[in-house]
mmCIF file of C-alpha atoms in Angstrom:
data_model
loop_
_atom_site.group_PDB
_atom_site.id
_atom_site.type_symbol
_atom_site.label_atom_id
_atom_site.label_comp_id
_atom_site.label_asym_id
_atom_site.label_seq_id
_atom_site.Cartn_x
_atom_site.Cartn_y
_atom_site.Cartn_z
ATOM 1 C CA MET A 106 -4.219 16.461 -5.510
ATOM 2 C CA LYS A 107 -6.538 18.881 -5.418
ATOM 3 C CA LYS A 108 -9.356 18.546 -3.168
ATOM 4 C CA GLY A 109 -12.100 18.269 -5.484
ATOM 5 C CA VAL A 110 -10.524 15.202 -7.101
ATOM 6 C CA LEU A 111 -10.157 13.794 -3.696
ATOM 7 C CA LYS A 112 -13.583 13.738 -3.257
ATOM 8 C CA SER A 113 -14.441 12.529 -6.180
ATOM 9 C CA ILE A 114 -12.190 9.767 -6.081
ATOM 10 C CA PHE A 115 -14.179 9.365 -2.588
ATOM 11 C CA VAL A 116 -17.634 8.977 -3.145
ATOM 12 C CA LEU A 117 -16.892 5.931 -2.854
ATOM 13 C CA SER A 118 -19.951 4.122 -1.631
ATOM 14 C CA ALA A 119 -22.004 5.526 -4.297
ATOM 15 C CA ALA A 120 -19.208 5.553 -7.354
ATOM 16 C CA ILE A 121 -18.980 0.923 -5.833
ATOM 17 C CA LEU A 122 -22.557 0.463 -5.431
ATOM 18 C CA ALA A 123 -23.409 2.516 -8.743
ATOM 19 C CA GLY A 124 -20.499 0.113 -10.970
ATOM 20 C CA SER A 125 -22.985 -1.153 -13.292
ATOM 21 C CA ALA A 126 -21.818 -4.775 -14.963
ATOM 22 C CA PHE A 127 -20.485 -4.176 -18.427
ATOM 23 C CA ALA A 128 -19.797 -8.066 -19.782
ATOM 24 C CA ALA A 129 -20.301 -11.486 -18.082
ATOM 25 C CA ASP A 130 -18.523 -12.751 -15.679
ATOM 26 C CA MET A 131 -14.658 -13.919 -16.654
ATOM 27 C CA SER A 132 -13.682 -17.069 -16.683
ATOM 28 C CA ALA A 133 -12.206 -18.638 -13.577
ATOM 29 C CA SER A 134 -8.552 -19.587 -15.393
ATOM 30 C CA ALA A 135 -8.936 -16.132 -16.331
ATOM 31 C CA ALA A 136 -9.402 -14.747 -13.727
ATOM 32 C CA LYS A 137 -5.780 -17.024 -12.530
ATOM 33 C CA GLU A 138 -4.083 -15.741 -15.175
ATOM 34 C CA LEU A 139 -5.324 -12.133 -13.745
ATOM 35 C CA LEU A 140 -4.538 -12.271 -10.263
ATOM 36 C CA LYS A 141 -1.390 -13.555 -11.516
ATOM 37 C CA LYS A 142 -0.716 -10.579 -13.362
ATOM 38 C CA VAL A 143 -1.892 -8.048 -10.424
ATOM 39 C CA ASP A 144 1.314 -9.777 -8.061
ATOM 40 C CA GLU A 145 3.499 -9.180 -11.554
ATOM 41 C CA THR A 146 2.644 -5.348 -11.257
ATOM 42 C CA THR A 147 2.932 -5.341 -7.485
ATOM 43 C CA SER A 148 6.380 -6.862 -7.398
ATOM 44 C CA PHE A 149 9.943 -5.370 -8.894
ATOM 45 C CA TYR A 150 12.195 -8.803 -9.155
ATOM 46 C CA GLY A 151 15.783 -8.168 -10.654
ATOM 47 C CA THR A 152 15.974 -5.077 -9.564
ATOM 48 C CA ASP A 153 16.302 -2.548 -6.708
ATOM 49 C CA PHE A 154 13.759 0.198 -6.410
ATOM 50 C CA ALA A 155 13.845 2.784 -3.658
ATOM 51 C CA ALA A 156 11.318 6.293 -4.093
ATOM 52 C CA ASN A 157 10.542 9.198 -1.941
ATOM 53 C CA TYR A 158 6.989 9.136 -0.242
ATOM 54 C CA SER A 159 4.898 12.097 1.217
ATOM 55 C CA LEU A 160 2.598 10.646 3.157
ATOM 56 C CA VAL A 161 -0.280 13.926 3.791
ATOM 57 C CA GLN A 162 -3.060 12.666 6.654
ATOM 58 C CA GLU A 163 -5.758 14.654 7.540
ATOM 59 C CA LYS A 164 -7.961 14.020 10.217
ATOM 60 C CA PRO A 165 -11.649 15.575 10.148
ATOM 61 C CA GLY A 166 -11.564 18.876 11.990
ATOM 62 C CA GLN A 167 -7.864 18.635 12.769
ATOM 63 C CA GLY A 168 -6.480 19.079 9.608
ATOM 64 C CA LYS A 169 -3.547 18.219 8.299
ATOM 65 C CA SER A 170 0.513 16.456 8.875
ATOM 66 C CA THR A 171 2.851 15.716 6.614
ATOM 67 C CA THR A 172 5.417 12.862 7.020
ATOM 68 C CA THR A 173 8.214 12.027 4.832
ATOM 69 C CA VAL A 174 10.017 8.452 3.853
ATOM 70 C CA VAL A 175 12.683 7.232 1.728
ATOM 71 C CA MET A 176 11.998 3.912 0.720
ATOM 72 C CA TYR A 177 14.209 1.083 -0.081
ATOM 73 C CA ARG A 178 13.662 -2.567 -2.141
ATOM 74 C CA ARG A 179 15.047 -5.519 -3.298
ATOM 75 C CA ASP A 180 11.884 -8.142 -3.386
ATOM 76 C CA ASP A 181 13.785 -11.045 -4.983
ATOM 77 C CA ALA A 182 15.310 -11.674 -0.959
ATOM 78 C CA ASP A 183 11.991 -10.109 0.473
ATOM 79 C CA ALA A 184 14.051 -7.061 1.957
ATOM 80 C CA TYR A 185 12.834 -3.584 1.983
ATOM 81 C CA THR A 186 14.239 -0.487 4.165
ATOM 82 C CA ILE A 187 11.604 2.634 4.896
ATOM 83 C CA LEU A 188 13.560 5.826 6.284
ATOM 84 C CA ILE A 189 11.594 8.165 7.614
ATOM 85 C CA THR A 190 13.047 12.169 7.576
ATOM 86 C CA GLY A 191 10.286 13.873 8.318
ATOM 87 C CA PRO A 192 8.695 15.291 10.588
ATOM 88 C CA GLU A 193 11.518 16.490 12.484
ATOM 89 C CA LYS A 194 10.086 14.746 15.707
ATOM 90 C CA ASP A 195 10.411 11.910 13.937
ATOM 91 C CA ARG A 196 13.561 11.829 12.405
ATOM 92 C CA GLY A 197 15.734 8.492 12.357
ATOM 93 C CA LYS A 198 12.652 6.191 12.960
ATOM 94 C CA GLY A 199 12.439 3.202 10.227
ATOM 95 C CA TYR A 200 11.868 -0.525 8.998
ATOM 96 C CA VAL A 201 14.181 -2.848 7.986
ATOM 97 C CA GLN A 202 12.948 -6.642 6.086
ATOM 98 C CA PHE A 203 15.003 -9.093 6.292
ATOM 99 C CA ASP A 204 14.957 -12.863 7.359
ATOM 100 C CA ASN A 205 10.874 -12.342 6.795
ATOM 101 C CA ASN A 206 10.735 -11.058 9.642
ATOM 102 C CA ILE A 207 10.074 -6.952 10.186
ATOM 103 C CA TRP A 208 12.401 -4.228 12.781
ATOM 104 C CA PHE A 209 11.307 -1.469 14.054
ATOM 105 C CA TYR A 210 14.371 1.182 15.120
ATOM 106 C CA ASP A 211 13.448 4.208 17.465
ATOM 107 C CA PRO A 212 16.403 6.592 17.641
ATOM 108 C CA SER A 213 15.104 7.185 21.229
ATOM 109 C CA ASP A 214 16.289 4.361 22.962
ATOM 110 C CA ARG A 215 18.139 3.220 20.491
ATOM 111 C CA GLN A 216 16.481 0.008 20.544
ATOM 112 C CA PHE A 217 14.682 -2.643 17.441
ATOM 113 C CA VAL A 218 11.682 -4.283 18.162
ATOM 114 C CA PHE A 219 9.856 -6.516 15.744
ATOM 115 C CA THR A 220 7.124 -5.274 13.846
ATOM 116 C CA SER A 221 4.198 -6.092 11.484
ATOM 117 C CA SER A 222 3.079 -4.923 8.409
ATOM 118 C CA LYS A 223 -0.067 -3.508 9.464
ATOM 119 C CA ASP A 224 1.801 -0.961 11.505
ATOM 120 C CA ASN A 225 1.016 2.047 10.524
ATOM 121 C CA VAL A 226 4.047 4.049 9.299
ATOM 122 C CA GLY A 227 4.368 7.910 10.784
ATOM 123 C CA GLY A 228 0.985 7.485 12.748
ATOM 124 C CA THR A 229 -1.102 7.959 9.506
ATOM 125 C CA ASN A 230 -3.165 5.791 7.421
ATOM 126 C CA ALA A 231 -0.620 3.529 5.443
ATOM 127 C CA THR A 232 0.974 0.714 6.126
ATOM 128 C CA PRO A 233 4.490 -0.652 4.560
ATOM 129 C CA ALA A 234 2.163 -3.730 4.000
ATOM 130 C CA ASP A 235 1.180 -0.163 1.124
ATOM 131 C CA PHE A 236 4.365 0.257 0.006
ATOM 132 C CA THR A 237 5.861 -3.800 -1.007
ATOM 133 C CA PRO A 238 5.124 -6.614 -3.080
ATOM 134 C CA GLN A 239 1.398 -8.425 -2.723
ATOM 135 C CA HIS A 240 0.784 -12.051 -3.688
ATOM 136 C CA TYR A 241 -2.458 -12.279 -4.104
ATOM 137 C CA SER A 242 -2.759 -15.253 -6.407
ATOM 138 C CA LYS A 243 -0.644 -17.129 -3.596
ATOM 139 C CA ASN A 244 -2.309 -16.178 -0.011
ATOM 140 C CA TYR A 245 -6.019 -15.917 -1.360
ATOM 141 C CA LYS A 246 -8.570 -18.064 -2.947
ATOM 142 C CA ILE A 247 -10.731 -16.114 -5.696
ATOM 143 C CA ASP A 248 -14.511 -16.264 -4.322
ATOM 144 C CA LYS A 249 -16.430 -13.833 -7.254
ATOM 145 C CA THR A 250 -14.928 -11.904 -9.851
ATOM 146 C CA ASP A 251 -17.465 -9.509 -12.050
ATOM 147 C CA LYS A 252 -17.107 -7.206 -14.481
ATOM 148 C CA VAL A 253 -18.068 -3.284 -13.621
ATOM 149 C CA LYS A 254 -17.014 -0.012 -14.336
ATOM 150 C CA LEU A 255 -15.195 1.806 -11.895
ATOM 151 C CA GLY A 256 -15.465 5.748 -12.992
ATOM 152 C CA LYS A 257 -15.009 5.317 -16.519
ATOM 153 C CA LEU A 258 -12.351 2.625 -16.621
ATOM 154 C CA ASP A 259 -13.646 -1.065 -17.264
ATOM 155 C CA CYS A 260 -12.421 -3.100 -14.723
ATOM 156 C CA ILE A 261 -12.931 -7.004 -12.954
ATOM 157 C CA LEU A 262 -13.431 -6.798 -9.422
ATOM 158 C CA PHE A 263 -11.758 -9.904 -7.351
ATOM 159 C CA THR A 264 -13.358 -10.670 -4.093
ATOM 160 C CA LEU A 265 -11.301 -13.351 -2.641
ATOM 161 C CA THR A 266 -10.868 -14.299 0.425
ATOM 162 C CA ALA A 267 -7.753 -15.685 2.657
ATOM 163 C CA SER A 268 -6.051 -19.117 2.019
ATOM 164 C CA SER A 269 -3.343 -18.434 4.416
ATOM 165 C CA LYS A 270 -2.974 -17.179 7.773
ATOM 166 C CA ASN A 271 0.111 -14.953 6.378
ATOM 167 C CA VAL A 272 -2.227 -12.085 5.301
ATOM 168 C CA ASN A 273 -3.479 -8.893 7.298
ATOM 169 C CA TYR A 274 -6.981 -8.944 6.123
ATOM 170 C CA PRO A 275 -9.124 -12.610 6.438
ATOM 171 C CA THR A 276 -10.804 -10.990 2.957
ATOM 172 C CA ILE A 277 -10.313 -8.585 0.673
ATOM 173 C CA LYS A 278 -11.793 -6.843 -2.535
ATOM 174 C CA LEU A 279 -9.931 -5.156 -5.979
ATOM 175 C CA TRP A 280 -10.748 -3.416 -8.746
ATOM 176 C CA VAL A 281 -8.390 -4.263 -11.355
ATOM 177 C CA THR A 282 -7.999 -2.918 -14.826
ATOM 178 C CA GLU A 283 -8.426 -6.063 -16.953
ATOM 179 C CA GLU A 284 -5.325 -5.318 -20.053
ATOM 180 C CA ASP A 285 -2.650 -3.888 -17.644
ATOM 181 C CA GLY A 286 -3.253 -6.415 -14.711
ATOM 182 C CA LEU A 287 -3.060 -2.759 -12.783
ATOM 183 C CA ILE A 288 -4.984 -2.026 -9.161
ATOM 184 C CA ARG A 289 -7.342 0.631 -8.925
ATOM 185 C CA MET A 290 -9.095 0.787 -5.438
ATOM 186 C CA LYS A 291 -8.624 -2.350 -3.061
ATOM 187 C CA GLU A 292 -10.880 -2.382 0.590
ATOM 188 C CA ASP A 293 -9.686 -4.828 2.817
ATOM 189 C CA TYR A 294 -12.260 -6.232 5.321
ATOM 190 C CA SER A 295 -12.449 -8.074 8.823
ATOM 191 C CA LEU A 296 -14.008 -12.055 9.429
ATOM 192 C CA SER A 297 -17.116 -10.158 10.479
ATOM 193 C CA GLY A 298 -17.319 -8.241 6.977
ATOM 194 C CA GLN A 299 -16.840 -5.186 8.673
ATOM 195 C CA LEU A 300 -14.886 -2.595 5.590
ATOM 196 C CA LEU A 301 -11.519 -1.530 7.859
ATOM 197 C CA ARG A 302 -9.720 0.403 5.205
ATOM 198 C CA THR A 303 -10.557 1.381 1.717
ATOM 199 C CA THR A 304 -7.332 2.461 -0.855
ATOM 200 C CA ALA A 305 -7.692 4.193 -4.302
ATOM 201 C CA ILE A 306 -3.992 4.925 -6.468
ATOM 202 C CA PRO A 307 -5.986 6.822 -9.133
ATOM 203 C CA SER A 308 -2.628 7.314 -11.323
ATOM 204 C CA TYR A 309 0.221 5.543 -12.087
ATOM 205 C CA GLN A 310 4.008 6.069 -13.521
ATOM 206 C CA LEU A 311 5.877 4.266 -15.720
ATOM 207 C CA PHE A 312 10.046 4.018 -15.152
ATOM 208 C CA LYS A 313 11.552 0.652 -17.050
ATOM 209 C CA ASN A 314 8.433 -0.867 -17.852
ATOM 210 C CA HIS A 315 7.514 -0.937 -14.635
ATOM 211 C CA SER A 316 4.213 0.759 -13.793
ATOM 212 C CA VAL A 317 4.302 3.002 -10.170
ATOM 213 C CA PRO A 318 1.805 4.054 -8.131
ATOM 214 C CA SER A 319 1.900 8.195 -9.033
ATOM 215 C CA LYS A 320 -0.402 9.015 -6.069
ATOM 216 C CA MET A 321 -2.939 6.929 -4.091
ATOM 217 C CA VAL A 322 -4.828 7.410 -1.144
ATOM 218 C CA VAL A 323 -5.615 5.102 2.139
ATOM 219 C CA VAL A 324 -8.676 5.852 4.146
ATOM 220 C CA ASP A 325 -9.541 4.057 7.692
ATOM 221 C CA ASN A 326 -12.924 3.194 7.169
ATOM 222 C CA LEU A 327 -13.009 3.324 11.477
ATOM 223 C CA ARG A 328 -11.271 5.830 12.524
ATOM 224 C CA GLY A 329 -13.652 9.115 11.662
ATOM 225 C CA LYS A 330 -16.204 11.618 12.978
ATOM 226 C CA LYS A 331 -19.038 12.971 12.521
ATOM 227 C CA ILE A 332 -19.096 17.220 11.165
ATOM 228 C CA ASN A 333 -22.254 18.959 10.227
ATOM 229 C CA GLY A 334 -23.486 15.851 9.982
ATOM 230 C CA LYS A 335 -22.421 14.314 7.659
ATOM 231 C CA MET A 336 -19.482 11.180 8.730
ATOM 232 C CA GLN A 337 -15.690 11.956 8.145
ATOM 233 C CA PHE A 338 -13.163 9.585 8.128
ATOM 234 C CA GLU A 339 -9.190 9.206 8.213
ATOM 235 C CA GLN A 340 -7.308 9.422 5.287
ATOM 236 C CA THR A 341 -3.699 10.019 4.100
ATOM 237 C CA GLN A 342 -2.462 10.709 0.680
ATOM 238 C CA ILE A 343 0.699 9.392 -0.397
ATOM 239 C CA THR A 344 2.843 10.797 -3.551
ATOM 240 C CA ILE A 345 5.433 8.607 -4.655
ATOM 241 C CA SER A 346 8.372 10.972 -6.441
ATOM 242 C CA ASN A 347 12.434 10.659 -7.282
ATOM 243 C CA VAL A 348 11.794 6.459 -8.282
ATOM 244 C CA SER A 349 15.422 5.024 -9.386
ATOM 245 C CA PHE A 350 16.070 0.977 -9.953
ATOM 246 C CA ASP A 351 19.500 1.838 -9.368
ATOM 247 C CA LYS A 352 21.125 -1.477 -7.649
ATOM 248 C CA GLN A 353 21.532 -0.359 -3.831
ATOM 249 C CA LYS A 354 23.968 -1.769 -1.450
ATOM 250 C CA ASP A 355 23.246 -5.053 0.538
ATOM 251 C CA SER A 356 24.258 -2.952 3.519
ATOM 252 C CA VAL A 357 21.437 -0.610 2.851
ATOM 253 C CA TYR A 358 18.905 -3.450 3.772
ATOM 254 C CA THR A 359 19.982 -3.841 7.272
ATOM 255 C CA LYS A 360 19.926 -3.168 11.014
ATOM 256 C CA LYS A 361 22.782 -0.944 10.714
ATOM 257 C CA TYR A 362 22.062 0.869 7.733
ATOM 258 C CA VAL A 363 19.311 2.302 8.980
ATOM 259 C CA GLU A 364 20.602 2.983 12.667
ATOM 260 C CA MET A 365 23.028 4.478 10.766
ATOM 261 C CA GLN A 366 20.803 6.456 9.391
ATOM 262 C CA SER A 367 19.406 7.780 12.753
ATOM 263 C CA ARG A 368 22.494 9.589 13.885
#
């Protein structure tokens, strides 16, 4: 994504604050149905999913670094495998989820350790949770909805509060386009109301009736520095390519598979 496009996406504060309402709030029942649709658009049931991810991290004043990964998902089994393929120093590391547990593998000591969906993939600002199905309608209650503009898009802005302990963030805000249920932007907050992360999804690609993000930008709102008197935050641009919905072998979603790929 060109630098100018990135800036246009993340003139975030101004865009959000200036987002004007274009209609009355939607009904509670309609809001619940739309939130269920959001969950459906992030999930690929009845098929496996695989893709290549390029994660370009930018640290203010330190330049950029790139991490590449291959991801496999089987949402019916709540299973996934993430293999880090670059840079060379991280090659062979990976994640595997099955039986409600997430394991991280490091080939340097040939050990699997428990981890969480909030772990930073390859030291970037992205986490495994950014690449997996979401369950907002199950794990959150709707505090508020507003019909707003996000750039040129007509969106429903959800303010959600956790109703389950199985979440990474107690409060989130979602900007969703009503006609397709696609997430366009997300903000994650702490219990005290501190903005922690901002994620923008400026574009999607369509495969076999599934909408898959083609680009994402994740901003860490806690990590940054002032440059020329202006605060700049760490961010990671994610590009998804080589999407496939072909069936994978069952062995792909095992520790043994992750370990074998590191050799």
